[in-house]
PDB file of C-alpha atoms in Angstrom:
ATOM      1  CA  UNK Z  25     128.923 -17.408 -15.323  1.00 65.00           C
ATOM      2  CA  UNK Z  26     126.293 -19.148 -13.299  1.00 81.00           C
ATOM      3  CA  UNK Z  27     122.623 -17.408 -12.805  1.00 85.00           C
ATOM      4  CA  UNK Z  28     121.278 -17.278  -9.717  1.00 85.00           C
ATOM      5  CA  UNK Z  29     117.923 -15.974  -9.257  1.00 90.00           C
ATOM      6  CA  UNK Z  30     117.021 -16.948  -5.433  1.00 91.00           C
ATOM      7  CA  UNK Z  31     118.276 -13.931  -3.730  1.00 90.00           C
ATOM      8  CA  UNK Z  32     116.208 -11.739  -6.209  1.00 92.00           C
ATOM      9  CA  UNK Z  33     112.902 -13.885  -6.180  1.00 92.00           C
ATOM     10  CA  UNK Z  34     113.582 -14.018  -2.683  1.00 93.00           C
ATOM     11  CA  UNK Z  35     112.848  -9.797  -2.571  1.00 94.00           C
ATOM     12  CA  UNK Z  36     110.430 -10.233  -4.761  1.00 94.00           C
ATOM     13  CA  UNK Z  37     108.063  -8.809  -2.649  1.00 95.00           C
ATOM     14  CA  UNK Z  38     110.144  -5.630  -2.048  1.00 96.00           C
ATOM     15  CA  UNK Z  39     110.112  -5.473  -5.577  1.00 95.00           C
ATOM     16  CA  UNK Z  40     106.656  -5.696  -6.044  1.00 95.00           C
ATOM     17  CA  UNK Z  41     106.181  -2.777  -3.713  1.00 96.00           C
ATOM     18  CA  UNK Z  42     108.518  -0.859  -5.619  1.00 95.00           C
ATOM     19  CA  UNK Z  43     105.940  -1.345  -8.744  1.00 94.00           C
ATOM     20  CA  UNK Z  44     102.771  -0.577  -7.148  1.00 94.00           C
ATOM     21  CA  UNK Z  45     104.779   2.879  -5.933  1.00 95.00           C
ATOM     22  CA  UNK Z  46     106.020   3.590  -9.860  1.00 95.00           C
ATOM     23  CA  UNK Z  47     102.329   3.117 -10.659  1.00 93.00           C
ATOM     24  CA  UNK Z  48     100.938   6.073  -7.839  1.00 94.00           C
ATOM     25  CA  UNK Z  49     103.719   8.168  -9.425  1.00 95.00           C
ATOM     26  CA  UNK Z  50     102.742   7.616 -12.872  1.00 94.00           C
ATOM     27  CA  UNK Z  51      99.158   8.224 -11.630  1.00 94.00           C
ATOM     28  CA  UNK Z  52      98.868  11.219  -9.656  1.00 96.00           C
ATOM     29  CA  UNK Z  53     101.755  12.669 -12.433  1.00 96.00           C
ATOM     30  CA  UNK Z  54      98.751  11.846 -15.022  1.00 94.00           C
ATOM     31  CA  UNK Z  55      95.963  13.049 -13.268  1.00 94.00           C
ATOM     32  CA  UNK Z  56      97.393  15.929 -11.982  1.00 96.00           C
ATOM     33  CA  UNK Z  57      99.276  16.774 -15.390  1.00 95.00           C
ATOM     34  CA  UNK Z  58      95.729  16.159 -17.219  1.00 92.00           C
ATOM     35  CA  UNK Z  59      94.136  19.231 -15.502  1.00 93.00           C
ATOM     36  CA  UNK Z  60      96.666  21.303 -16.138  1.00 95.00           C
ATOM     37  CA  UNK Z  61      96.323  19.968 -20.000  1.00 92.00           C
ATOM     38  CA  UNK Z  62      92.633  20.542 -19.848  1.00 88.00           C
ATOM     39  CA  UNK Z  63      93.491  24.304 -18.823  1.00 92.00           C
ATOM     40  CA  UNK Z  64      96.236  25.029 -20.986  1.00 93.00           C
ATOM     41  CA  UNK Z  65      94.435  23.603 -23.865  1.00 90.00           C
ATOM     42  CA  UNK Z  66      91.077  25.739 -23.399  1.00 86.00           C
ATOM     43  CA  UNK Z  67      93.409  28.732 -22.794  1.00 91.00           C
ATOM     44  CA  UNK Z  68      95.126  28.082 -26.317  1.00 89.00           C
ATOM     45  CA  UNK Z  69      91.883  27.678 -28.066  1.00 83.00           C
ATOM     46  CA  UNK Z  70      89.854  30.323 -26.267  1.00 81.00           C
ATOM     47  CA  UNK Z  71      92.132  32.511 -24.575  1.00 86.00           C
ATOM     48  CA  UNK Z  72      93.220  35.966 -25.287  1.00 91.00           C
ATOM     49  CA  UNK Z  73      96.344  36.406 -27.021  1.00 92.00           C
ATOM     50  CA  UNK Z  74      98.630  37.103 -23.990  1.00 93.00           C
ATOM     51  CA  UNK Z  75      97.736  33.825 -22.256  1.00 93.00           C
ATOM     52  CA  UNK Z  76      98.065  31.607 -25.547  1.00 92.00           C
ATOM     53  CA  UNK Z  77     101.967  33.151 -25.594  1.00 95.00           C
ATOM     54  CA  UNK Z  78     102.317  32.341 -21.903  1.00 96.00           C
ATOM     55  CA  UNK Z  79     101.157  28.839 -22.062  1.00 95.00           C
ATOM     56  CA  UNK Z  80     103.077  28.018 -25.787  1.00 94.00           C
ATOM     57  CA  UNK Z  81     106.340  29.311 -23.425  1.00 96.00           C
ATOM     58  CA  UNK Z  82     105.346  26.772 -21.107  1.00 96.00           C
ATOM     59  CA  UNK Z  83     104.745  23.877 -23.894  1.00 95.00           C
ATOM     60  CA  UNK Z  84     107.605  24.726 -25.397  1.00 95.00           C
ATOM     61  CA  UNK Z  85     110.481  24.791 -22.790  1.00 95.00           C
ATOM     62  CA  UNK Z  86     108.822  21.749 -21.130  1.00 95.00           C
ATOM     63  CA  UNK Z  87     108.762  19.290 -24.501  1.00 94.00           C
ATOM     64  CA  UNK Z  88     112.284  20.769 -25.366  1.00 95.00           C
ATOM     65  CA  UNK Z  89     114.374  20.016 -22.723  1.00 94.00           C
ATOM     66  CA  UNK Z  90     115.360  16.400 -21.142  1.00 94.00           C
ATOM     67  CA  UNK Z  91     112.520  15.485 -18.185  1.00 93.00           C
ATOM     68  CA  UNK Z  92     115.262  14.855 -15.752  1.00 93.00           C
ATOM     69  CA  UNK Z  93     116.938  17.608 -16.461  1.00 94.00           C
ATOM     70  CA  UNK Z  94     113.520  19.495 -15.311  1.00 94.00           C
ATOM     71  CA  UNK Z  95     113.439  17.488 -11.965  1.00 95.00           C
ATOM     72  CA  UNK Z  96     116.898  18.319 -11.183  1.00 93.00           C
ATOM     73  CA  UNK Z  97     116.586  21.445 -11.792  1.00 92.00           C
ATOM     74  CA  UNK Z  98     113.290  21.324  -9.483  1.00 92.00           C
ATOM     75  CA  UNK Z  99     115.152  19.183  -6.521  1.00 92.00           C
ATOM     76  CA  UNK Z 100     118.481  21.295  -6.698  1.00 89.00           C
ATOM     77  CA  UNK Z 101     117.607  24.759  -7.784  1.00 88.00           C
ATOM     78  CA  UNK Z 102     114.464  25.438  -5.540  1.00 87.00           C
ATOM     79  CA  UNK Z 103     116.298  25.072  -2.597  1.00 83.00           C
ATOM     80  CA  UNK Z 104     118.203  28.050  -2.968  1.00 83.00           C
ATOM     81  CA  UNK Z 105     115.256  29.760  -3.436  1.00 82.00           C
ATOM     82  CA  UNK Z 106     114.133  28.556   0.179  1.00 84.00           C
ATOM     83  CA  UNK Z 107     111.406  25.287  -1.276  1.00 86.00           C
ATOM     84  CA  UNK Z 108     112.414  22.179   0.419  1.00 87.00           C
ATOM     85  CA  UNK Z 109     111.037  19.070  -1.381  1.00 90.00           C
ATOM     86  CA  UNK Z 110     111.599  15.376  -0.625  1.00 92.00           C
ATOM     87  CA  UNK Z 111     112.944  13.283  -3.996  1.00 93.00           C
ATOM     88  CA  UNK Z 112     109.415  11.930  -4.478  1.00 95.00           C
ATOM     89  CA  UNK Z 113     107.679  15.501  -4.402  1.00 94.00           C
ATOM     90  CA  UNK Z 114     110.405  16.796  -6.411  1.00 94.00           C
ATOM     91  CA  UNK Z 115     109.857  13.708  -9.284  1.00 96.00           C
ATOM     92  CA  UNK Z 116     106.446  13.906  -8.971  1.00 96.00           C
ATOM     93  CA  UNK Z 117     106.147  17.599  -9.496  1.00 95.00           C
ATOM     94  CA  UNK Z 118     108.698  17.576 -12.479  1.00 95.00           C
ATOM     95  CA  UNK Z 119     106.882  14.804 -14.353  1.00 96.00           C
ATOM     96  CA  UNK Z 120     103.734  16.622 -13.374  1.00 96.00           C
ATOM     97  CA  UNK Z 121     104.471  19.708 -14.885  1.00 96.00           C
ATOM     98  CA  UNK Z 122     106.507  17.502 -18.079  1.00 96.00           C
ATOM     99  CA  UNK Z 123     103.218  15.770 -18.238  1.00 95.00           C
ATOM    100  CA  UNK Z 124     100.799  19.042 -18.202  1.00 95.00           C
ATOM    101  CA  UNK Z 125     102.947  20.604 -21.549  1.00 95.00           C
ATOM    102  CA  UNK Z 126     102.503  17.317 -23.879  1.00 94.00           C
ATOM    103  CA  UNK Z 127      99.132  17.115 -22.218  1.00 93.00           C
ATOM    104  CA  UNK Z 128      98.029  20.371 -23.254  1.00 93.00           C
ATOM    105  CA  UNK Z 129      99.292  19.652 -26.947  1.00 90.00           C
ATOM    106  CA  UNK Z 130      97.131  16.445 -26.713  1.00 88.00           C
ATOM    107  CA  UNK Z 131      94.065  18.030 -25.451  1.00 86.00           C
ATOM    108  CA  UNK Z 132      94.014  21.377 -27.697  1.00 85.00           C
ATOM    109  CA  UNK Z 133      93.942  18.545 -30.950  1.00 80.00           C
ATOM    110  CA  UNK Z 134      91.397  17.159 -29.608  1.00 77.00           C
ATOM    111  CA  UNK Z 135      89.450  20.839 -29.383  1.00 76.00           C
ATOM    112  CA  UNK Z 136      90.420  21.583 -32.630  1.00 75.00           C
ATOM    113  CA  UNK Z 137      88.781  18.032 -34.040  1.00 74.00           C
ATOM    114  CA  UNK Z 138      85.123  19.598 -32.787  1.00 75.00           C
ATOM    115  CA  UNK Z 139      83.414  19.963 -35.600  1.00 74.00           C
ATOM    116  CA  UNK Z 140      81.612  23.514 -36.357  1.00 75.00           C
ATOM    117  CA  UNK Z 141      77.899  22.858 -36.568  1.00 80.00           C
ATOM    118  CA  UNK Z 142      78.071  21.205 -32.828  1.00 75.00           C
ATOM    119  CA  UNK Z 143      79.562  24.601 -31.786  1.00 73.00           C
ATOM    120  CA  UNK Z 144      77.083  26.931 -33.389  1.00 75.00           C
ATOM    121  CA  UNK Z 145      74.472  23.991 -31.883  1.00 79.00           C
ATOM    122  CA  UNK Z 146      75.714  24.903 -28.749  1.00 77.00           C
ATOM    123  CA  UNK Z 147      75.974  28.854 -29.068  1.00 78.00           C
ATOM    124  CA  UNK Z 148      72.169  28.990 -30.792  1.00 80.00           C
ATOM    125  CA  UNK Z 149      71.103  26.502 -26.767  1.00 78.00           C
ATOM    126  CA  UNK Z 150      72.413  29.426 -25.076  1.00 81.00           C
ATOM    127  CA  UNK Z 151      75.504  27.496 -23.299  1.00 82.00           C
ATOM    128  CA  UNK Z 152      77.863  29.341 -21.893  1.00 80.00           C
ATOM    129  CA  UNK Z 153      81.943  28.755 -22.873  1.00 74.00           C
ATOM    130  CA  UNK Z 154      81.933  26.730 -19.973  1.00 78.00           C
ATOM    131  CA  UNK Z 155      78.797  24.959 -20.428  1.00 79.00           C
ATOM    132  CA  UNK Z 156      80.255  24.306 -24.116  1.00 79.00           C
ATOM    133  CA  UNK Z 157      83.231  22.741 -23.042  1.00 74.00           C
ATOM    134  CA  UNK Z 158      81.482  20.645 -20.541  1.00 75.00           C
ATOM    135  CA  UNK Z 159      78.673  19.072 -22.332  1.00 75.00           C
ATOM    136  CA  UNK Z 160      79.942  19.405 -26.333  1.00 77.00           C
ATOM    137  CA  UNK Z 161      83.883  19.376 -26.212  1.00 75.00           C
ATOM    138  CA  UNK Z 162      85.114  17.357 -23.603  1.00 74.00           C
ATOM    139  CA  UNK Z 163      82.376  14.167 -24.356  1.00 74.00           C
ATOM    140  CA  UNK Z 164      84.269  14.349 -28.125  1.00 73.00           C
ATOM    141  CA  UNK Z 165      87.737  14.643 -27.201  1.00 73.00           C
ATOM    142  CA  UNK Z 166      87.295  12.236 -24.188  1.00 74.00           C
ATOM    143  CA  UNK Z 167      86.588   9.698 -27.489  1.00 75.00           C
ATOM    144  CA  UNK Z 168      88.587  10.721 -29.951  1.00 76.00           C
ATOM    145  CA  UNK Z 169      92.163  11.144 -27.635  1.00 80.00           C
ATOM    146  CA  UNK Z 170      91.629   8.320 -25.134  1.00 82.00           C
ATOM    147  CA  UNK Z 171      94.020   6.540 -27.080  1.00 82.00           C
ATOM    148  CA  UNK Z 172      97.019   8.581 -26.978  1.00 85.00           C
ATOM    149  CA  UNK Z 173      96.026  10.033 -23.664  1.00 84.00           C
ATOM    150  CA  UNK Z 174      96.585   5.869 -22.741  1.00 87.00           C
ATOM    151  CA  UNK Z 175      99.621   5.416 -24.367  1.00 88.00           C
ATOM    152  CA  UNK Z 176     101.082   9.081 -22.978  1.00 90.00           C
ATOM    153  CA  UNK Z 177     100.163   7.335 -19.374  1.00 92.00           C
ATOM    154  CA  UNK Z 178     102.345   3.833 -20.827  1.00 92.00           C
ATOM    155  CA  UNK Z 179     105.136   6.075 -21.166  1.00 93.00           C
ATOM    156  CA  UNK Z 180     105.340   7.832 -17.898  1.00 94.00           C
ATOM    157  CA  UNK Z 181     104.557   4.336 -16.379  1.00 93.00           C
ATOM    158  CA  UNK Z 182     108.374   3.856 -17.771  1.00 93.00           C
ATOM    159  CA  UNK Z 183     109.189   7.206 -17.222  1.00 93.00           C
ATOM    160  CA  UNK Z 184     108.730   6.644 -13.214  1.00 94.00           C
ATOM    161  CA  UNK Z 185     112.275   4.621 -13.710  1.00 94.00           C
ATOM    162  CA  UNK Z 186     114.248   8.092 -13.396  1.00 93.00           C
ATOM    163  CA  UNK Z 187     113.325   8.507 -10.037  1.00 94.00           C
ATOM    164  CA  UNK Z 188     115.607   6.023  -8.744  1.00 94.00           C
ATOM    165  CA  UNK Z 189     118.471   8.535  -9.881  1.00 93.00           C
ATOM    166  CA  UNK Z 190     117.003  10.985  -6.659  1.00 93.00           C
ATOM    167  CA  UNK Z 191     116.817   7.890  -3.919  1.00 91.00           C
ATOM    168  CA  UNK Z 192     113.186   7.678  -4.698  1.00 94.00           C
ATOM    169  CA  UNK Z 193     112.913   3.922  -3.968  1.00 92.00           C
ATOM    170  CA  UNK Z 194     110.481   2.623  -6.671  1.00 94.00           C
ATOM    171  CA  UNK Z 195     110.627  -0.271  -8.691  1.00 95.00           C
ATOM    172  CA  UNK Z 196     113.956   0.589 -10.525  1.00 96.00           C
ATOM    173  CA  UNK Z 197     115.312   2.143  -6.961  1.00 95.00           C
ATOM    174  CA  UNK Z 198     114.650  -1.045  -5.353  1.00 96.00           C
ATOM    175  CA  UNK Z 199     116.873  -2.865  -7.588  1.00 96.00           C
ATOM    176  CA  UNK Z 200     119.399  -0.556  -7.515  1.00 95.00           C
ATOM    177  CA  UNK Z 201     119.110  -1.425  -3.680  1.00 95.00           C
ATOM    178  CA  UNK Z 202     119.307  -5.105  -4.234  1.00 95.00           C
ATOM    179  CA  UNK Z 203     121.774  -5.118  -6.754  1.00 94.00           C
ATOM    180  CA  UNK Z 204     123.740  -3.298  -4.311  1.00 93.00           C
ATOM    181  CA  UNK Z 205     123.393  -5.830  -1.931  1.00 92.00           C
ATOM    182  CA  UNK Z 206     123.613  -9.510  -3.900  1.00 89.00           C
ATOM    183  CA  UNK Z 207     125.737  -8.217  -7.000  1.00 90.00           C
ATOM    184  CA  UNK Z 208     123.791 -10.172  -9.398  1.00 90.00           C
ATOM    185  CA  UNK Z 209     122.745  -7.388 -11.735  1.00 92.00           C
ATOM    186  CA  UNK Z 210     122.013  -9.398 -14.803  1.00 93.00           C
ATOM    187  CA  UNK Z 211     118.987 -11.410 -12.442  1.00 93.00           C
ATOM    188  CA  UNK Z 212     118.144  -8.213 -10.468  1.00 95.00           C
ATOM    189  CA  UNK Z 213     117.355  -6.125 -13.710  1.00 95.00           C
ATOM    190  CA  UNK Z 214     115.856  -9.271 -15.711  1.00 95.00           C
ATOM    191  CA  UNK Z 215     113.021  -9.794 -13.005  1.00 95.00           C
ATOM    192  CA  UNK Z 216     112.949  -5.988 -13.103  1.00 96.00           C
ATOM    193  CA  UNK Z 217     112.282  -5.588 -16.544  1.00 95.00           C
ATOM    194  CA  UNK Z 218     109.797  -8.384 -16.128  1.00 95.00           C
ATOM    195  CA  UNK Z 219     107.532  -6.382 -13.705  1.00 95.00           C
ATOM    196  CA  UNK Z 220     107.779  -3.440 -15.741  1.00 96.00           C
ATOM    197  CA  UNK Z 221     106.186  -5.377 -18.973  1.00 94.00           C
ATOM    198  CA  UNK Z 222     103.738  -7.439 -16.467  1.00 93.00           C
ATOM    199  CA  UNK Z 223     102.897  -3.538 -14.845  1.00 92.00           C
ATOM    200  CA  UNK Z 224     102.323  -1.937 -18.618  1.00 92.00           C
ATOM    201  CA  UNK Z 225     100.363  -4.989 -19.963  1.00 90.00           C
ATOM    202  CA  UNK Z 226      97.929  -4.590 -17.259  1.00 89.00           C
ATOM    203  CA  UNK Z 227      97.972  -0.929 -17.769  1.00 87.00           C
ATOM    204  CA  UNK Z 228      97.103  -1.198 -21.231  1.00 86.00           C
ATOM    205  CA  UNK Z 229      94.418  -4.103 -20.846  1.00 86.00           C
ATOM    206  CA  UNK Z 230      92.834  -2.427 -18.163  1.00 84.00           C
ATOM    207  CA  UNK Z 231      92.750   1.227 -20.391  1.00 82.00           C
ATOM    208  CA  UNK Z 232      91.963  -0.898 -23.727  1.00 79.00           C
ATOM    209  CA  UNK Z 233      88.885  -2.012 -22.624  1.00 80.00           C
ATOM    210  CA  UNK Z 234      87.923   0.921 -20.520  1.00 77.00           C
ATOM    211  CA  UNK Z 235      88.155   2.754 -23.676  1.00 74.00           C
ATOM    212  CA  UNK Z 236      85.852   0.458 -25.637  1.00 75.00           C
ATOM    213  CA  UNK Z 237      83.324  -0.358 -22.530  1.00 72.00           C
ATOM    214  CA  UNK Z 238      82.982   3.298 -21.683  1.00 68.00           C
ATOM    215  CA  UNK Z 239      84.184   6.008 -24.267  1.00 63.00           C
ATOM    216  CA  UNK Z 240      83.819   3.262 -27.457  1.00 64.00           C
ATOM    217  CA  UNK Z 241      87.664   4.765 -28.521  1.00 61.00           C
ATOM    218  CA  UNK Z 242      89.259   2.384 -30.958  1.00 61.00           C
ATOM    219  CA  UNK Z 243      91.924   0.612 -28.943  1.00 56.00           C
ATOM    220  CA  UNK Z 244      94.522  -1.523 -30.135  1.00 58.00           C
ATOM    221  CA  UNK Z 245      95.136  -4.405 -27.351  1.00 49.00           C
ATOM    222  CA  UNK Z 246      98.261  -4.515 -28.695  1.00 49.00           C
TER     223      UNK Z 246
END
């Protein structure tokens, strides 16, 4: 078998496209899935009893079951319930909400690791729960889970990959698109692969040293 990887390099741009769109995903998916981590997280470590059960239902369905299962379930089922959603919203919800449940587990460690005296510090200043969270918790846990919070963001870098399964045309879409077109899927899925480690090298320079410049987190650069 001969390679040939002209008609690949020669969509290489198309490609590259297909990258920069699996990195919004993975971004707004993050971001988004953060807040929702920040909330459930205060609500299991503050909130009444009720809403601790409510959100550990959440967690727990949405760390137990497959990712694109939840997104199919999202792009077929919600249909019938009269929500239309295009493949990316329905992707980018699903790995939104997948995101917010690990998220939250992430997030409540990281309240947990406060120590006691900079609590009762905080209660004795008069700060409200808010206040607390603000100016005592979230300064800590920002340091202390930076790190996994960057390699949680590595993964659904990767993760972006099953969108190509709904037409979403991102970097794993757009080679399904090429293959489809030269039938070289050995070069197609090398160069692919290639963009994906180029994509999460960058991603994890970029957080490595954001994380020691800013937040002085321990970071491995590799």
């Amino acid at each position: 078998m001969q390679f040939d990887f002209t008609p690949v390099l020669e969509r290489l741009p198309y490609l590259a496209a297909g990258a920069w769109l699996s990195l919004q995903i993975a971004f707004l998916a993050f971001v988004l899935g953060m807040l929702i981590g920040l909330g459930g997280a205060s609500v299991r470590a503050y909130g009444p009893r009720w809403a601790r059960r409510l959100v550990g239902v959440y967690v727990a369905f949405f760390t137990n079951t497959p990712q694109l299962v939840q997104i199919f379930f999202i792009f077929f089922a919600l249909p019938d319930a009269g929500i239309l959603l295009s493949p990316y919203q329905a992707v980018l919800i699903g790995m939104t909400l997948n995101a917010g449940a690990y998220l939250t587990e992430i997030q409540r460690a990281g309240f947990e690791s406060v120590r006691r005296p900079e609590l009762e510090a905080a209660e004795t200043l008069g700060f409200s729960r808010l206040q607390t969270i603000r100016y005592v918790i979230l300064p800590h846990i920002v340091r202390v889970l930076f790190p996994p919070l960057s390699n949680q963001y590595i993964l659904m870098t990767l993760g972006t990959s099953m969108a190509a399964v709904f037409g979403v045309e991102e970097l794993t879409g757009r080679a399904y698109n090429i293959n489809s077109e030269t039938f070289r899927s050995i070069e197609v899925f090398s160069v692919a692969a290639v963009l994906y480690v180029i994509i999460t090298l960058v991603a994890t320079l970029s957080l490595a040293f954001v994380g020691k410049r800013f937040f002085r987190a321990k970071m491995r650069w590799f």
